[in-house]
Amino acid sequence: MLPRLDGQDVWRALARFPPRTGHGGDTLRPGDLRLAPPQAREELALLFGLAEDLGTWPWQLLMVIFFLAPKGLDADRAIGLLSMVIRVWAKIRRALVRAWSREQSGHWGRALQGSSALRIAMMRACWVEANLELKQEVAMALVDIEGFFDHIPLLGLWARAVRMRYPVRVLALSFALYVCPRLIKWNGW
């Protein structure tokens, strides 16, 4: 059972968004919700509790709007905008998920916080260059896993997460976002 949320939880989550955070798919910004009266934040906390109890979001929130941002000359990167309401809930439940993650894996199975794929790639490229300069033989394999997450069977992922004691109510609401409708905005449309 998840701890119940209240307006203070909502307020603390809103305070953790950087000041220049953009709007969500619902056109709300964190600052808009910070300006709401305390009773509205209490009602938002009640909405979160109801969604967690039912295991689904209200249908009005279940839309991810994707914008295509240029990624080089020959590709676009899809950037998804979730509802700000859902982003606030995720910010609140983030500590719970991070605690679960820390309990589940050793150092070998966890991404390093603050690390990035680019940083690791640059470090490996430097290692190759250094070894080549020292006339050492070097072999390196690079694997492009673009689309990797699109091929994970969701039912298998669900079963595995439940076996590993992932918080089921958080899992249900998160899964709803993976299967909800998507709208692609392109070139102003």
PDB file of C-alpha atoms in Angstrom:
ATOM      1  CA  MET A   1       0.000   0.000   0.000  1.00  0.00           C
ATOM      2  CA  LEU A   2       1.328   3.408  -0.940  1.00  0.00           C
ATOM      3  CA  PRO A   3       1.314   6.237   1.578  1.00  0.00           C
ATOM      4  CA  ARG A   4      -1.555   8.641   0.965  1.00  0.00           C
ATOM      5  CA  LEU A   5      -0.661  11.978  -0.558  1.00  0.00           C
ATOM      6  CA  ASP A   6      -1.800  15.418   0.524  1.00  0.00           C
ATOM      7  CA  GLY A   7      -1.538  18.999  -0.691  1.00  0.00           C
ATOM      8  CA  GLN A   8       1.868  19.430   0.984  1.00  0.00           C
ATOM      9  CA  ASP A   9       3.247  16.533  -1.094  1.00  0.00           C
ATOM     10  CA  VAL A  10       1.968  18.288  -4.203  1.00  0.00           C
ATOM     11  CA  TRP A  11       3.469  21.612  -3.055  1.00  0.00           C
ATOM     12  CA  ARG A  12       6.897  20.039  -2.376  1.00  0.00           C
ATOM     13  CA  ALA A  13       6.887  18.336  -5.779  1.00  0.00           C
ATOM     14  CA  LEU A  14       6.001  21.591  -7.537  1.00  0.00           C
ATOM     15  CA  ALA A  15       8.835  23.359  -5.714  1.00  0.00           C
ATOM     16  CA  ARG A  16      11.340  20.825  -7.116  1.00  0.00           C
ATOM     17  CA  PHE A  17      10.639  21.714 -10.749  1.00  0.00           C
ATOM     18  CA  PRO A  18      13.254  24.091 -12.160  1.00  0.00           C
ATOM     19  CA  PRO A  19      11.874  27.636 -12.668  1.00  0.00           C
ATOM     20  CA  ARG A  20      12.026  27.452 -16.469  1.00  0.00           C
ATOM     21  CA  THR A  21      10.278  24.072 -16.789  1.00  0.00           C
ATOM     22  CA  GLY A  22       8.163  24.015 -19.924  1.00  0.00           C
ATOM     23  CA  HIS A  23       4.500  23.191 -20.106  1.00  0.00           C
ATOM     24  CA  GLY A  24       3.093  19.690 -20.169  1.00  0.00           C
ATOM     25  CA  GLY A  25       0.832  18.207 -22.803  1.00  0.00           C
ATOM     26  CA  ASP A  26      -2.076  19.793 -20.939  1.00  0.00           C
ATOM     27  CA  THR A  27      -0.429  23.256 -21.400  1.00  0.00           C
ATOM     28  CA  LEU A  28       0.040  23.626 -17.627  1.00  0.00           C
ATOM     29  CA  ARG A  29       3.352  24.729 -16.150  1.00  0.00           C
ATOM     30  CA  PRO A  30       4.508  24.012 -12.589  1.00  0.00           C
ATOM     31  CA  GLY A  31       4.129  27.724 -11.810  1.00  0.00           C
ATOM     32  CA  ASP A  32       0.455  27.567 -12.814  1.00  0.00           C
ATOM     33  CA  LEU A  33      -0.137  24.834 -10.242  1.00  0.00           C
ATOM     34  CA  ARG A  34       1.916  26.656  -7.591  1.00  0.00           C
ATOM     35  CA  LEU A  35      -0.473  29.607  -7.956  1.00  0.00           C
ATOM     36  CA  ALA A  36      -3.482  27.391  -7.284  1.00  0.00           C
ATOM     37  CA  PRO A  37      -5.070  27.725  -3.836  1.00  0.00           C
ATOM     38  CA  PRO A  38      -4.139  25.117  -1.185  1.00  0.00           C
ATOM     39  CA  GLN A  39      -7.535  23.426  -1.578  1.00  0.00           C
ATOM     40  CA  ALA A  40      -6.777  22.773  -5.262  1.00  0.00           C
ATOM     41  CA  ARG A  41      -3.510  21.049  -4.305  1.00  0.00           C
ATOM     42  CA  GLU A  42      -5.444  18.916  -1.794  1.00  0.00           C
ATOM     43  CA  GLU A  43      -7.875  17.956  -4.545  1.00  0.00           C
ATOM     44  CA  LEU A  44      -4.982  17.100  -6.852  1.00  0.00           C
ATOM     45  CA  ALA A  45      -3.594  14.820  -4.121  1.00  0.00           C
ATOM     46  CA  LEU A  46      -7.038  13.173  -3.893  1.00  0.00           C
ATOM     47  CA  LEU A  47      -6.993  12.673  -7.677  1.00  0.00           C
ATOM     48  CA  PHE A  48      -3.589  10.972  -7.368  1.00  0.00           C
ATOM     49  CA  GLY A  49      -4.922   8.695  -4.630  1.00  0.00           C
ATOM     50  CA  LEU A  50      -7.970   7.772  -6.687  1.00  0.00           C
ATOM     51  CA  ALA A  51      -5.815   7.029  -9.742  1.00  0.00           C
ATOM     52  CA  GLU A  52      -3.531   4.850  -7.604  1.00  0.00           C
ATOM     53  CA  ASP A  53      -6.541   3.000  -6.136  1.00  0.00           C
ATOM     54  CA  LEU A  54      -8.083   2.381  -9.565  1.00  0.00           C
ATOM     55  CA  GLY A  55      -4.769   1.671 -11.304  1.00  0.00           C
ATOM     56  CA  THR A  56      -5.457   4.065 -14.137  1.00  0.00           C
ATOM     57  CA  TRP A  57      -5.480   7.754 -14.969  1.00  0.00           C
ATOM     58  CA  PRO A  58      -8.580   9.729 -15.951  1.00  0.00           C
ATOM     59  CA  TRP A  59      -8.875   9.436 -19.721  1.00  0.00           C
ATOM     60  CA  GLN A  60      -8.488  13.209 -20.088  1.00  0.00           C
ATOM     61  CA  LEU A  61      -4.855  12.914 -18.938  1.00  0.00           C
ATOM     62  CA  LEU A  62      -3.954   9.929 -21.114  1.00  0.00           C
ATOM     63  CA  MET A  63      -2.377  11.579 -24.113  1.00  0.00           C
ATOM     64  CA  VAL A  64       1.273  12.044 -24.911  1.00  0.00           C
ATOM     65  CA  ILE A  65       2.017  14.776 -27.428  1.00  0.00           C
ATOM     66  CA  PHE A  66       5.196  14.186 -29.412  1.00  0.00           C
ATOM     67  CA  PHE A  67       7.195  16.891 -31.117  1.00  0.00           C
ATOM     68  CA  LEU A  68       9.807  15.957 -33.681  1.00  0.00           C
ATOM     69  CA  ALA A  69      13.066  17.771 -32.965  1.00  0.00           C
ATOM     70  CA  PRO A  70      15.866  17.653 -35.543  1.00  0.00           C
ATOM     71  CA  LYS A  71      18.611  15.145 -34.730  1.00  0.00           C
ATOM     72  CA  GLY A  72      21.278  15.760 -37.297  1.00  0.00           C
ATOM     73  CA  LEU A  73      20.524  16.157 -40.975  1.00  0.00           C
ATOM     74  CA  ASP A  74      18.787  12.848 -41.575  1.00  0.00           C
ATOM     75  CA  ALA A  75      16.774  12.072 -38.445  1.00  0.00           C
ATOM     76  CA  ASP A  76      14.342  13.470 -35.911  1.00  0.00           C
ATOM     77  CA  ARG A  77      14.081  12.789 -32.195  1.00  0.00           C
ATOM     78  CA  ALA A  78      10.614  12.396 -30.734  1.00  0.00           C
ATOM     79  CA  ILE A  79      10.139  14.408 -27.540  1.00  0.00           C
ATOM     80  CA  GLY A  80       7.023  13.392 -25.593  1.00  0.00           C
ATOM     81  CA  LEU A  81       5.050  15.817 -23.456  1.00  0.00           C
ATOM     82  CA  LEU A  82       3.118  14.236 -20.614  1.00  0.00           C
ATOM     83  CA  SER A  83       0.399  16.047 -18.771  1.00  0.00           C
ATOM     84  CA  MET A  84       1.892  18.290 -16.061  1.00  0.00           C
ATOM     85  CA  VAL A  85      -0.504  16.688 -13.603  1.00  0.00           C
ATOM     86  CA  ILE A  86       1.095  13.294 -14.277  1.00  0.00           C
ATOM     87  CA  ARG A  87       4.573  14.824 -14.126  1.00  0.00           C
ATOM     88  CA  VAL A  88       3.795  16.156 -10.635  1.00  0.00           C
ATOM     89  CA  TRP A  89       2.657  12.690  -9.516  1.00  0.00           C
ATOM     90  CA  ALA A  90       5.847  11.163 -10.948  1.00  0.00           C
ATOM     91  CA  LYS A  91       7.944  13.742  -9.090  1.00  0.00           C
ATOM     92  CA  ILE A  92       6.197  12.777  -5.832  1.00  0.00           C
ATOM     93  CA  ARG A  93       6.653   9.024  -6.346  1.00  0.00           C
ATOM     94  CA  ARG A  94      10.231   9.330  -7.608  1.00  0.00           C
ATOM     95  CA  ALA A  95      11.770   8.761  -4.142  1.00  0.00           C
ATOM     96  CA  LEU A  96       9.794   5.533  -3.739  1.00  0.00           C
ATOM     97  CA  VAL A  97      10.985   4.240  -7.116  1.00  0.00           C
ATOM     98  CA  ARG A  98      14.597   5.237  -6.460  1.00  0.00           C
ATOM     99  CA  ALA A  99      14.527   3.431  -3.102  1.00  0.00           C
ATOM    100  CA  TRP A 100      13.196   0.298  -4.823  1.00  0.00           C
ATOM    101  CA  SER A 101      15.889   0.571  -7.492  1.00  0.00           C
ATOM    102  CA  ARG A 102      18.676   0.834  -4.910  1.00  0.00           C
ATOM    103  CA  GLU A 103      17.386  -2.313  -3.174  1.00  0.00           C
ATOM    104  CA  GLN A 104      17.236  -4.363  -6.366  1.00  0.00           C
ATOM    105  CA  SER A 105      20.631  -4.255  -7.996  1.00  0.00           C
ATOM    106  CA  GLY A 106      24.292  -4.260  -7.286  1.00  0.00           C
ATOM    107  CA  HIS A 107      26.685  -1.736  -8.733  1.00  0.00           C
ATOM    108  CA  TRP A 108      26.911  -3.741 -11.991  1.00  0.00           C
ATOM    109  CA  GLY A 109      23.224  -3.412 -12.800  1.00  0.00           C
ATOM    110  CA  ARG A 110      22.641   0.248 -12.153  1.00  0.00           C
ATOM    111  CA  ALA A 111      23.320   3.269 -14.291  1.00  0.00           C
ATOM    112  CA  LEU A 112      25.583   5.760 -12.615  1.00  0.00           C
ATOM    113  CA  GLN A 113      23.733   8.887 -11.585  1.00  0.00           C
ATOM    114  CA  GLY A 114      25.085  11.912 -13.433  1.00  0.00           C
ATOM    115  CA  SER A 115      26.577   9.741 -16.156  1.00  0.00           C
ATOM    116  CA  SER A 116      25.485   9.799 -19.756  1.00  0.00           C
ATOM    117  CA  ALA A 117      25.923   7.712 -22.873  1.00  0.00           C
ATOM    118  CA  LEU A 118      27.843  10.576 -24.500  1.00  0.00           C
ATOM    119  CA  ARG A 119      30.262  10.823 -21.581  1.00  0.00           C
ATOM    120  CA  ILE A 120      30.924   7.085 -21.639  1.00  0.00           C
ATOM    121  CA  ALA A 121      31.350   7.088 -25.428  1.00  0.00           C
ATOM    122  CA  MET A 122      33.837   9.963 -25.195  1.00  0.00           C
ATOM    123  CA  MET A 123      35.819   8.179 -22.465  1.00  0.00           C
ATOM    124  CA  ARG A 124      36.008   5.040 -24.595  1.00  0.00           C
ATOM    125  CA  ALA A 125      37.045   7.034 -27.646  1.00  0.00           C
ATOM    126  CA  CYS A 126      39.861   8.610 -25.594  1.00  0.00           C
ATOM    127  CA  TRP A 127      40.918   5.149 -24.421  1.00  0.00           C
ATOM    128  CA  VAL A 128      41.091   3.939 -28.045  1.00  0.00           C
ATOM    129  CA  GLU A 129      43.073   7.017 -29.135  1.00  0.00           C
ATOM    130  CA  ALA A 130      45.521   6.642 -26.248  1.00  0.00           C
ATOM    131  CA  ASN A 131      46.103   2.979 -27.016  1.00  0.00           C
ATOM    132  CA  LEU A 132      46.577   3.667 -30.718  1.00  0.00           C
ATOM    133  CA  GLU A 133      49.084   6.400 -29.893  1.00  0.00           C
ATOM    134  CA  LEU A 134      50.981   3.877 -27.739  1.00  0.00           C
ATOM    135  CA  LYS A 135      50.962   1.452 -30.709  1.00  0.00           C
ATOM    136  CA  GLN A 136      48.725  -0.960 -28.800  1.00  0.00           C
ATOM    137  CA  GLU A 137      46.234  -3.179 -30.569  1.00  0.00           C
ATOM    138  CA  VAL A 138      42.693  -2.097 -29.878  1.00  0.00           C
ATOM    139  CA  ALA A 139      39.326  -3.714 -30.476  1.00  0.00           C
ATOM    140  CA  MET A 140      36.025  -2.172 -29.582  1.00  0.00           C
ATOM    141  CA  ALA A 141      32.459  -3.123 -30.482  1.00  0.00           C
ATOM    142  CA  LEU A 142      29.734  -0.502 -30.612  1.00  0.00           C
ATOM    143  CA  VAL A 143      26.097  -1.530 -30.599  1.00  0.00           C
ATOM    144  CA  ASP A 144      23.316   0.793 -31.624  1.00  0.00           C
ATOM    145  CA  ILE A 145      20.267  -0.123 -29.552  1.00  0.00           C
ATOM    146  CA  GLU A 146      17.930   2.415 -31.105  1.00  0.00           C
ATOM    147  CA  GLY A 147      14.401   1.199 -30.614  1.00  0.00           C
ATOM    148  CA  PHE A 148      15.475  -1.303 -27.941  1.00  0.00           C
ATOM    149  CA  PHE A 149      12.759  -0.301 -25.488  1.00  0.00           C
ATOM    150  CA  ASP A 150      10.096  -0.569 -28.187  1.00  0.00           C
ATOM    151  CA  HIS A 151      10.743  -4.318 -28.373  1.00  0.00           C
ATOM    152  CA  ILE A 152      10.366  -5.201 -24.692  1.00  0.00           C
ATOM    153  CA  PRO A 153       7.252  -7.359 -24.197  1.00  0.00           C
ATOM    154  CA  LEU A 154       5.130  -5.389 -21.723  1.00  0.00           C
ATOM    155  CA  LEU A 155       3.409  -8.428 -20.185  1.00  0.00           C
ATOM    156  CA  GLY A 156       6.778 -10.012 -19.452  1.00  0.00           C
ATOM    157  CA  LEU A 157       8.039  -6.745 -18.010  1.00  0.00           C
ATOM    158  CA  TRP A 158       4.924  -6.496 -15.814  1.00  0.00           C
ATOM    159  CA  ALA A 159       5.352 -10.054 -14.512  1.00  0.00           C
ATOM    160  CA  ARG A 160       9.023  -9.484 -13.770  1.00  0.00           C
ATOM    161  CA  ALA A 161       8.361  -6.174 -12.004  1.00  0.00           C
ATOM    162  CA  VAL A 162       5.707  -7.792  -9.804  1.00  0.00           C
ATOM    163  CA  ARG A 163       8.071 -10.675  -8.934  1.00  0.00           C
ATOM    164  CA  MET A 164      10.690  -8.099  -7.971  1.00  0.00           C
ATOM    165  CA  ARG A 165       8.166  -6.301  -5.712  1.00  0.00           C
ATOM    166  CA  TYR A 166       7.988  -3.097  -7.745  1.00  0.00           C
ATOM    167  CA  PRO A 167       5.151  -0.955  -6.288  1.00  0.00           C
ATOM    168  CA  VAL A 168       2.193  -2.296  -8.286  1.00  0.00           C
ATOM    169  CA  ARG A 169       0.126   0.879  -8.142  1.00  0.00           C
ATOM    170  CA  VAL A 170       3.028   2.924  -9.513  1.00  0.00           C
ATOM    171  CA  LEU A 171       3.596   0.212 -12.124  1.00  0.00           C
ATOM    172  CA  ALA A 172      -0.036   0.319 -13.284  1.00  0.00           C
ATOM    173  CA  LEU A 173      -0.071   4.097 -13.685  1.00  0.00           C
ATOM    174  CA  SER A 174       3.296   4.050 -15.445  1.00  0.00           C
ATOM    175  CA  PHE A 175       2.199   1.309 -17.853  1.00  0.00           C
ATOM    176  CA  ALA A 176      -0.890   3.323 -18.720  1.00  0.00           C
ATOM    177  CA  LEU A 177       1.453   5.963 -20.124  1.00  0.00           C
ATOM    178  CA  TYR A 178       3.236   3.431 -22.346  1.00  0.00           C
ATOM    179  CA  VAL A 179       0.023   2.329 -24.016  1.00  0.00           C
ATOM    180  CA  CYS A 180      -1.952   5.583 -24.067  1.00  0.00           C
ATOM    181  CA  PRO A 181      -2.732   7.454 -27.294  1.00  0.00           C
ATOM    182  CA  ARG A 182       0.006   9.549 -28.878  1.00  0.00           C
ATOM    183  CA  LEU A 183      -0.357  12.655 -30.942  1.00  0.00           C
ATOM    184  CA  ILE A 184       2.512  13.759 -33.145  1.00  0.00           C
ATOM    185  CA  LYS A 185       2.888  17.483 -33.746  1.00  0.00           C
ATOM    186  CA  TRP A 186       5.008  18.231 -36.739  1.00  0.00           C
ATOM    187  CA  ASN A 187       5.848  21.470 -38.474  1.00  0.00           C
ATOM    188  CA  GLY A 188       3.381  23.456 -36.395  1.00  0.00           C
ATOM    189  CA  TRP A 189       0.496  21.009 -36.742  1.00  0.00           C
TER     190      TRP A 189
END
